[in-house]
């Protein structure tokens, strides 16, 4: 991954993401539900992006966020298995389709 993305992930994992959890998802809710944190669902991300839009005036949506995220991973030559796991795709075929789309649009 690119240096700035790697640095941001490292900072989030060290200082932003809860440490006392059994969850394996990258993005978690900020509050515990029961005895553990819960993975951030689509509606939670939409809420965050809606507040960001209100604060900055820049329109954002969850689909664009996801598309940009996968594009950056593919450009940074992140292994397909890692992309599959992070995006919760069930097959590598789904990842390869995204990869073709990203590579064709970068020309």
Coordinates of C-alpha atoms in Angstrom, one line a residue:
X1 CA 0.0 0.0 0.0
X2 CA 1.0 3.6 -0.4
X3 CA 3.0 5.2 2.4
X4 CA 0.2 7.6 3.5
X5 CA -2.4 4.8 3.5
X6 CA -0.1 2.5 5.4
X7 CA 0.5 5.3 7.9
X8 CA -3.2 6.0 8.3
X9 CA -4.0 2.4 8.8
X10 CA -1.2 2.1 11.4
X11 CA -2.5 5.1 13.3
X12 CA -6.0 3.9 13.3
X13 CA -5.1 0.4 14.4
X14 CA -2.9 1.8 17.2
X15 CA -5.0 4.7 18.4
X16 CA -8.5 4.7 16.8
X17 CA -9.7 1.1 16.7
X18 CA -10.7 -0.5 20.0
X19 CA -8.0 -3.0 21.2
X20 CA -10.1 -5.0 23.7
X21 CA -12.3 -6.8 21.1
X22 CA -12.7 -10.2 19.5
X23 CA -14.0 -8.6 16.3
X24 CA -11.9 -9.0 13.1
X25 CA -13.6 -6.4 11.1
X26 CA -11.5 -3.3 10.3
X27 CA -14.1 -0.7 11.1
X28 CA -16.0 -1.0 14.4
X29 CA -18.8 1.0 16.1
X30 CA -17.5 3.4 18.7
X31 CA -19.6 1.9 21.5
X32 CA -19.9 -1.7 22.8
X33 CA -23.0 -3.6 22.3
X34 CA -23.2 -6.2 25.0
X35 CA -19.7 -7.3 25.9
X36 CA -18.0 -6.4 22.6
X37 CA -17.8 -3.9 19.8
X38 CA -19.8 -4.5 16.6
X39 CA -18.6 -4.2 13.1
X40 CA -19.6 -0.8 11.5
X41 CA -22.5 -1.5 9.2
X42 CA -23.4 0.3 6.0
X43 CA -26.0 2.6 7.8
X44 CA -23.3 3.6 10.3
X45 CA -20.9 4.6 7.5
X46 CA -23.7 6.5 5.7
X47 CA -24.4 8.4 8.9
X48 CA -20.7 9.3 9.3
X49 CA -20.5 10.4 5.6
X50 CA -23.7 12.4 5.9
X51 CA -22.3 14.3 8.9
X52 CA -19.0 14.9 6.9
X53 CA -21.1 16.3 4.1
X54 CA -23.0 18.6 6.5
X55 CA -19.7 19.8 8.0
X56 CA -17.8 20.3 4.8
X57 CA -20.3 20.7 2.1
X58 CA -18.6 17.9 0.1
X59 CA -21.1 15.2 -1.1
X60 CA -20.0 11.7 -0.1
X61 CA -21.8 8.4 -0.3
X62 CA -21.0 4.9 1.0
X63 CA -20.8 3.3 -2.5
X64 CA -18.3 6.0 -3.7
X65 CA -16.3 5.5 -0.5
X66 CA -16.1 1.7 -1.2
X67 CA -15.2 2.2 -4.8
X68 CA -12.4 4.6 -4.0
X69 CA -11.2 2.3 -1.3
X70 CA -10.9 -0.7 -3.6
X71 CA -9.4 1.4 -6.4
X72 CA -6.6 2.6 -4.1
X73 CA -6.0 -1.0 -2.9
X74 CA -5.7 -2.3 -6.5
X75 CA -3.5 0.6 -7.5
X76 CA -1.3 -0.1 -4.5
X77 CA -1.1 -3.8 -5.7
X78 CA -2.7 -5.2 -2.5
X79 CA -3.1 -9.0 -3.0
X80 CA -6.5 -10.0 -4.3
X81 CA -7.2 -12.2 -1.3
X82 CA -6.8 -9.2 1.0
X83 CA -9.1 -7.1 -1.1
X84 CA -11.6 -10.0 -1.1
X85 CA -11.5 -10.2 2.7
X86 CA -11.7 -6.5 3.3
X87 CA -14.7 -6.0 1.0
X88 CA -16.5 -9.1 2.2
X89 CA -16.7 -10.5 -1.4
X90 CA -17.5 -14.2 -1.4
X91 CA -15.4 -15.0 -4.5
X92 CA -12.2 -13.8 -6.1
X93 CA -14.2 -13.4 -9.4
X94 CA -15.9 -10.4 -7.8
X95 CA -12.5 -8.9 -7.0
X96 CA -11.1 -9.6 -10.5
X97 CA -14.1 -7.8 -12.1
X98 CA -13.4 -4.7 -10.0
X99 CA -9.7 -5.0 -10.9
X100 CA -10.5 -5.0 -14.6
X101 CA -12.8 -2.0 -14.2
X102 CA -10.2 0.0 -12.2
X103 CA -7.3 -0.8 -14.6
X104 CA -9.4 0.0 -17.7
X105 CA -10.6 3.3 -16.3
X106 CA -7.0 4.4 -15.4
X107 CA -5.9 4.7 -19.1

